[in-house]
Coordinates of C-alpha atoms and ligand atoms in Angstrom, one line a residue:
M1 CA 122.4 177.7 97.5
K2 CA 121.9 177.7 101.1
T3 CA 118.6 177.6 102.5
R4 CA 117.9 179.6 105.8
R5 CA 115.3 178.4 107.8
W6 CA 113.2 180.8 110.3
F7 CA 111.3 179.7 113.4
V8 CA 107.9 181.3 114.2
D9 CA 105.4 180.6 116.6
S10 CA 102.1 180.4 114.7
S11 CA 100.2 180.3 118.0
A12 CA 101.2 183.7 119.2
E13 CA 100.5 187.0 118.2
L14 CA 102.7 188.2 115.1
S15 CA 103.6 191.9 115.2
T16 CA 103.8 193.6 111.9
N17 CA 107.4 194.1 111.8
N18 CA 108.4 190.2 113.1
P19 CA 111.9 190.3 111.9
Q20 CA 111.6 186.3 110.5
I21 CA 108.6 187.3 108.5
T22 CA 110.0 190.7 107.1
Q23 CA 113.1 188.8 106.0
A24 CA 111.0 185.8 103.9
A25 CA 109.3 188.6 102.4
E26 CA 112.2 190.4 101.4
L27 CA 113.7 187.7 99.7
L28 CA 110.1 187.0 97.8
Q29 CA 110.4 190.5 96.6
Q30 CA 113.6 190.0 95.4
N31 CA 112.1 187.1 93.6
E32 CA 113.6 184.2 95.2
V33 CA 111.3 181.4 96.2
V34 CA 110.6 180.8 99.9
A35 CA 108.2 178.0 101.8
F36 CA 105.9 178.9 104.7
P37 CA 103.1 177.0 106.3
T38 CA 99.7 177.4 105.2
E39 CA 96.3 175.7 107.3
T40 CA 96.7 172.8 104.4
V41 CA 100.5 172.0 103.5
Y42 CA 103.2 173.9 103.3
G43 CA 103.5 176.1 100.3
L44 CA 106.6 177.2 98.0
G45 CA 106.0 180.7 97.2
A46 CA 106.9 183.0 94.8
N47 CA 106.2 186.4 93.5
A48 CA 103.6 185.6 90.8
E49 CA 104.0 188.8 88.7
N50 CA 107.6 187.7 88.0
T51 CA 108.6 185.0 85.5
E52 CA 111.9 184.5 86.7
A53 CA 110.4 184.2 90.0
V54 CA 107.9 181.5 89.0
A55 CA 110.4 179.7 86.9
K56 CA 112.1 178.9 90.1
I57 CA 109.6 177.1 91.7
Y58 CA 109.2 175.0 88.6
E59 CA 112.9 174.3 89.1
A60 CA 112.8 173.6 92.5
K61 CA 110.0 171.2 92.4
G62 CA 111.0 169.7 88.8
R63 CA 107.3 170.2 88.4
P64 CA 105.8 169.5 84.8
S65 CA 105.6 173.5 83.2
D66 CA 101.5 172.6 82.0
N67 CA 100.8 172.4 85.6
P68 CA 99.4 176.1 86.6
L69 CA 99.9 177.6 90.4
I70 CA 97.6 178.6 92.7
V71 CA 97.9 182.4 93.7
H72 CA 97.8 183.2 97.3
I73 CA 96.5 186.5 98.7
S74 CA 96.2 188.1 102.1
D75 CA 93.3 190.6 101.1
I76 CA 90.3 190.7 99.0
G77 CA 91.6 194.1 98.0
Q78 CA 94.4 192.1 95.8
L79 CA 91.7 190.8 93.5
D80 CA 91.0 193.6 91.6
R81 CA 94.4 193.5 89.7
I82 CA 94.1 189.9 88.9
I83 CA 90.9 188.9 88.3
S84 CA 88.7 190.2 85.3
Y85 CA 85.1 189.8 86.8
I86 CA 83.8 188.2 89.9
P87 CA 80.7 185.9 89.4
E88 CA 78.0 186.0 91.9
T89 CA 78.5 182.1 93.3
A90 CA 82.2 183.0 93.8
E91 CA 81.5 186.0 95.5
K92 CA 79.5 184.1 97.9
L93 CA 81.9 181.3 98.4
M94 CA 84.8 183.7 99.1
R95 CA 82.6 185.3 101.9
E96 CA 81.8 182.1 103.6
F97 CA 85.1 180.2 103.1
W98 CA 88.3 183.1 102.7
P99 CA 90.5 182.9 104.6
G100 CA 90.4 179.0 104.2
A101 CA 91.0 176.0 102.1
L102 CA 88.9 176.8 98.9
T103 CA 90.5 177.6 95.7
L104 CA 88.8 179.4 93.2
V105 CA 89.3 179.4 89.6
L106 CA 88.3 182.6 87.7
P107 CA 88.6 184.9 84.7
C108 CA 92.3 186.3 84.9
K109 CA 93.2 189.8 83.8
P110 CA 95.7 189.3 80.8
G111 CA 99.1 190.8 81.5
M112 CA 98.8 191.1 85.3
L113 CA 100.6 187.4 86.5
S114 CA 103.4 185.6 84.7
P115 CA 102.1 183.5 82.2
R116 CA 104.0 180.6 83.6
V117 CA 101.4 181.0 86.8
T118 CA 98.5 180.1 84.6
A119 CA 100.3 177.9 82.0
G120 CA 99.2 180.1 79.3
L121 CA 95.2 179.5 80.5
S122 CA 92.8 182.5 80.4
T123 CA 91.8 181.4 83.9
V124 CA 93.8 181.4 87.2
A125 CA 93.3 179.6 90.5
I126 CA 93.1 181.9 93.8
R127 CA 93.0 181.6 97.4
M128 CA 93.5 183.2 100.6
P129 CA 94.9 180.7 103.1
D130 CA 93.7 180.7 106.8
H131 CA 97.0 180.8 108.4
P132 CA 98.5 183.4 110.6
V133 CA 102.0 183.1 108.9
A134 CA 101.0 182.9 105.6
L135 CA 98.8 185.9 105.7
S136 CA 101.5 188.1 107.1
V137 CA 104.4 186.9 104.8
I138 CA 102.2 187.9 101.9
R139 CA 101.2 191.2 103.4
S140 CA 104.5 191.8 104.2
A141 CA 105.8 191.0 100.8
G142 CA 102.8 193.4 99.3
L143 CA 102.4 191.1 96.3
P144 CA 100.1 188.0 94.9
I145 CA 102.4 184.9 95.9
A146 CA 102.1 181.9 93.6
A147 CA 102.6 178.8 95.7
P148 CA 102.1 175.0 95.1
S149 CA 103.0 172.4 97.7
A150 CA 106.5 172.6 99.0
N151 CA 107.7 169.3 98.0
L152 CA 109.5 167.7 94.9
S153 CA 107.1 166.9 92.2
G154 CA 105.5 163.6 92.7
K155 CA 106.2 162.9 96.2
P156 CA 103.4 163.6 99.2
S157 CA 103.3 167.4 100.3
P158 CA 104.9 168.5 103.1
T159 CA 102.9 169.1 106.4
K160 CA 106.0 169.9 108.4
A161 CA 109.1 172.0 108.0
E162 CA 111.0 168.8 108.0
H163 CA 109.4 167.6 105.0
V164 CA 110.4 170.6 103.0
A165 CA 114.0 170.4 103.9
H166 CA 114.2 166.8 103.3
D167 CA 112.9 167.8 99.8
L168 CA 114.3 171.3 98.9
N169 CA 117.2 171.8 101.1
G170 CA 119.8 173.6 99.2
R171 CA 117.2 174.1 96.3
I172 CA 115.3 177.2 97.7
A173 CA 116.1 180.5 99.4
G174 CA 114.3 179.8 102.7
I175 CA 112.0 178.1 104.9
V176 CA 109.6 179.5 107.6
D177 CA 109.0 176.8 109.9
G178 CA 105.8 177.4 111.9
G179 CA 105.3 174.3 113.2
P180 CA 103.0 171.3 111.8
T181 CA 100.0 172.3 109.5
G182 CA 96.6 171.7 110.5
I183 CA 94.1 170.4 107.6
G184 CA 96.9 168.0 106.1
V185 CA 95.7 167.8 102.4
E186 CA 95.4 170.3 100.0
S187 CA 92.8 173.1 99.6
T188 CA 89.5 172.3 97.0
V189 CA 89.5 173.7 93.8
L190 CA 86.5 174.9 92.3
S191 CA 86.0 176.3 88.9
C192 CA 83.9 179.1 88.9
T193 CA 84.1 180.6 85.2
G194 CA 80.8 178.7 83.9
E195 CA 77.3 178.4 84.7
Q196 CA 77.5 176.0 87.3
P197 CA 80.4 175.3 89.7
V198 CA 82.6 172.5 89.0
L199 CA 84.9 170.5 91.7
L200 CA 88.1 170.2 90.1
R201 CA 90.2 168.6 93.1
P202 CA 88.7 167.8 96.2
G203 CA 90.2 169.2 99.5
G204 CA 89.8 170.8 102.8
V205 CA 86.5 172.4 102.2
T206 CA 84.1 169.5 101.6
K207 CA 81.8 169.2 98.6
E208 CA 78.9 169.3 101.2
Q209 CA 79.9 172.5 102.6
I210 CA 80.2 174.5 98.9
E211 CA 76.8 172.8 98.0
A212 CA 75.2 174.5 101.2
I213 CA 76.3 177.8 99.7
A214 CA 76.3 177.1 96.4
G215 CA 73.4 174.8 95.8
P216 CA 74.4 171.7 93.4
I217 CA 77.6 171.6 91.9
L218 CA 79.2 169.5 89.1
V219 CA 82.2 167.2 89.6
D220 CA 85.0 167.1 86.8
K221 CA 84.5 163.7 85.3
G222 CA 88.4 163.3 85.2
L223 CA 88.3 162.7 89.1
T224 CA 86.0 159.9 89.0
E225 CA 86.2 158.5 85.5
D226 CA 89.4 156.5 84.2
D227 CA 89.2 157.2 80.6
E228 CA 88.6 160.9 81.1
I229 CA 91.2 163.8 81.0
P230 CA 90.9 166.1 84.0
I231 CA 90.3 169.8 83.4
S232 CA 92.7 170.7 86.2
P233 CA 96.3 169.9 84.5
G234 CA 97.7 169.1 87.6
M235 CA 95.2 165.9 88.4
K236 CA 96.4 164.2 85.8
Y237 CA 100.1 163.3 86.9
T238 CA 100.9 160.4 89.6
H239 CA 101.3 162.4 92.9
Y240 CA 102.2 161.9 96.8
A241 CA 103.7 158.6 95.9
P242 CA 106.0 156.8 98.6
S243 CA 109.1 154.8 97.1
A244 CA 107.3 151.6 97.5
P245 CA 104.3 150.3 95.7
L246 CA 100.9 151.0 97.4
A247 CA 97.7 149.4 97.1
I248 CA 94.7 150.2 98.4
A249 CA 92.5 147.4 99.9
E250 CA 88.8 146.8 100.3
G251 CA 87.1 144.1 102.4
G252 CA 88.4 144.5 106.0
A253 CA 91.2 143.7 108.0
A254 CA 91.3 140.1 107.9
R255 CA 91.2 140.4 104.1
I256 CA 94.3 142.9 104.3
Q257 CA 96.4 140.4 106.4
E258 CA 95.7 137.5 104.2
L259 CA 97.2 139.9 101.2
A260 CA 100.4 141.0 103.4
D261 CA 101.1 137.3 104.7
G262 CA 100.7 136.5 100.8
Y263 CA 103.5 139.5 99.9
K264 CA 105.6 138.5 102.9
R265 CA 105.5 134.9 101.6
Q266 CA 107.3 136.1 98.6
G267 CA 110.0 138.0 100.9
K268 CA 108.8 141.2 100.7
R269 CA 108.8 143.5 103.6
I270 CA 105.5 144.7 104.1
G271 CA 104.0 148.0 105.6
I272 CA 100.1 148.7 106.5
L273 CA 98.6 152.0 106.7
T274 CA 95.6 151.7 109.2
T275 CA 94.2 153.8 111.8
E276 CA 93.4 153.7 115.7
E277 CA 90.7 151.6 115.8
N278 CA 92.3 148.8 113.8
A279 CA 96.0 149.0 114.5
G280 CA 96.0 146.2 116.7
L281 CA 94.4 143.8 114.1
Y282 CA 97.5 143.2 112.1
H283 CA 101.3 142.0 112.2
A284 CA 103.6 143.1 109.5
D285 CA 107.2 144.5 109.4
F286 CA 105.6 148.1 109.6
I287 CA 102.3 149.3 110.8
K288 CA 101.6 153.0 110.6
V289 CA 98.7 154.5 112.5
C290 CA 96.9 157.3 110.5
G291 CA 94.4 158.9 112.6
K292 CA 91.0 157.7 113.6
R293 CA 88.5 156.3 111.0
A294 CA 85.7 157.7 113.0
D295 CA 87.1 161.4 112.5
L296 CA 88.3 161.5 108.9
E297 CA 89.8 164.6 109.3
T298 CA 92.6 163.1 111.8
V299 CA 93.1 161.0 108.8
A300 CA 93.4 163.9 106.4
S301 CA 96.0 165.8 109.0
S302 CA 98.4 162.9 109.2
L303 CA 97.9 161.1 105.8
Y304 CA 101.1 162.6 104.1
D305 CA 103.6 162.1 107.2
A306 CA 102.2 158.9 107.4
L307 CA 103.3 158.1 103.4
R308 CA 106.6 159.7 104.1
S309 CA 107.3 157.3 106.9
F310 CA 107.2 154.1 104.8
D311 CA 110.4 155.6 102.8
E312 CA 112.1 155.4 106.0
A313 CA 110.8 152.1 106.9
E314 CA 112.3 150.7 104.0
V315 CA 109.3 148.5 102.9
D316 CA 108.9 146.8 99.6
M317 CA 105.2 147.2 99.3
I318 CA 102.3 149.1 101.3
I319 CA 98.9 148.1 101.7
S320 CA 96.2 150.9 102.8
E321 CA 92.9 150.9 104.2
S322 CA 90.2 152.1 102.0
F323 CA 88.3 155.1 103.8
P324 CA 84.2 156.3 102.9
D325 CA 84.4 159.2 100.3
T326 CA 82.3 161.3 102.4
G327 CA 83.4 165.0 103.9
V328 CA 86.9 165.3 103.7
G329 CA 87.1 161.7 102.9
L330 CA 86.4 162.5 99.2
A331 CA 89.9 164.3 99.4
V332 CA 91.5 161.5 101.4
M333 CA 90.6 158.7 99.0
N334 CA 91.8 161.2 96.2
R335 CA 95.1 161.4 97.2
L336 CA 95.5 157.8 98.3
M337 CA 94.4 156.7 94.7
K338 CA 97.0 158.9 93.3
A339 CA 99.5 157.7 95.4
A340 CA 98.8 153.9 94.9
G341 CA 98.8 155.1 90.8
G342 CA 95.0 153.7 91.0
T343 CA 95.6 150.3 92.3
V344 CA 92.7 149.1 94.3
I345 CA 92.5 145.4 95.6
R346 CA 88.9 144.4 95.6
Ligands
LIG1 P1 99.4 172.2 93.8 O1 99.7 173.8 93.6 O2 100.4 171.4 93.7 O3 98.2 172.3 95.0 O4 98.3 172.2 92.4 C1 97.2 173.5 92.1 C2 96.3 172.6 91.6 O5 95.3 173.6 90.8 C3 96.5 171.6 90.2 O6 95.5 170.5 90.2 C4 96.1 172.5 89.3 O7 96.1 171.8 88.0 C5 95.1 173.1 89.5 N1 95.0 174.8 88.8 C6 95.9 175.7 88.8 N2 95.1 176.6 88.1 C7 94.2 176.3 87.5 C8 93.4 176.6 86.3 N3 93.5 178.0 85.9 N4 92.2 176.0 85.8 C9 92.3 174.5 86.5 N5 93.1 174.2 87.3 C10 94.0 174.8 87.6
LIG2 MG1 101.2 170.0 94.9

């Protein structure tokens, strides 16, 4: 399959009949899959009402079929067709954070969406992205759009169109290139189907921000305890992983250098994932700076690009610094832990 590529200037005002957006939307209406930028990462979109279209997402990504997809909408009016009931807290959170990086799991109206979107669950994960290109593609298609991250399953999520092309060229109908995404980690997933909201995946909107609006929320035990199975099916898979093994090291720069030297003596090519503050403290075969430690949003925004860069550098082993789990740091550490398959050196 030839993958089409359109360039759209995300910073300019988008006209309602922008030809690139219109062509992408037409392919979605024809039940093809198209990648587009959101404020978190690039999404791989398909018509959420059509099983043939949704099946193409799973096929292109090689995604396990029990991992449900997030449905993306451009207008609140689209909710009525999909959601059977909106709890009061969910409504408050939508008002505060939509459009934005907060996905809400809500009770689903039966028969409206392809059962492959929800992986057979009676709930659906839904959000309104805060990106002009994503919003105009969805609005122009006039459909709810199922969209996971536009990467091969297991690889780091794409924050640039080049990442999407690297993984999916020839496997999807098109890529709308709107430049690099902003937040850089996926949306926060919050279940609103019970008495109290439950955090299923940390992401772009922080736990602290949610609690300021909704009061105290619960955190899925599967996120923090090794022997618990996560409620959110996708959270049980290894994810975001570069080709070389990755270990997260605690204990500061001197300790990380000592570990790197140890691996070096075994003849390995070593990569270190660090920050602007600490980069000068190391010597290794490849040192990747991933934002500023003092501003964890910059770390989130460059994390996946940094993880992908180790593949190009062809290192045998990657050691990453560890980050505080406050604010967006909770999402950063969650993704790093998954990329490392849980390997932490203390
Ligand atoms: P991705 O599309 O790769 O960003 O992943 C979407 C995340 O949302 C995965 O972790 C899914 O398991 C989770 N998710 C989607 N739908 C539901 C649902 N109905 N209930 C719980 N988690 C869900
Ligand atoms: Mg993903």
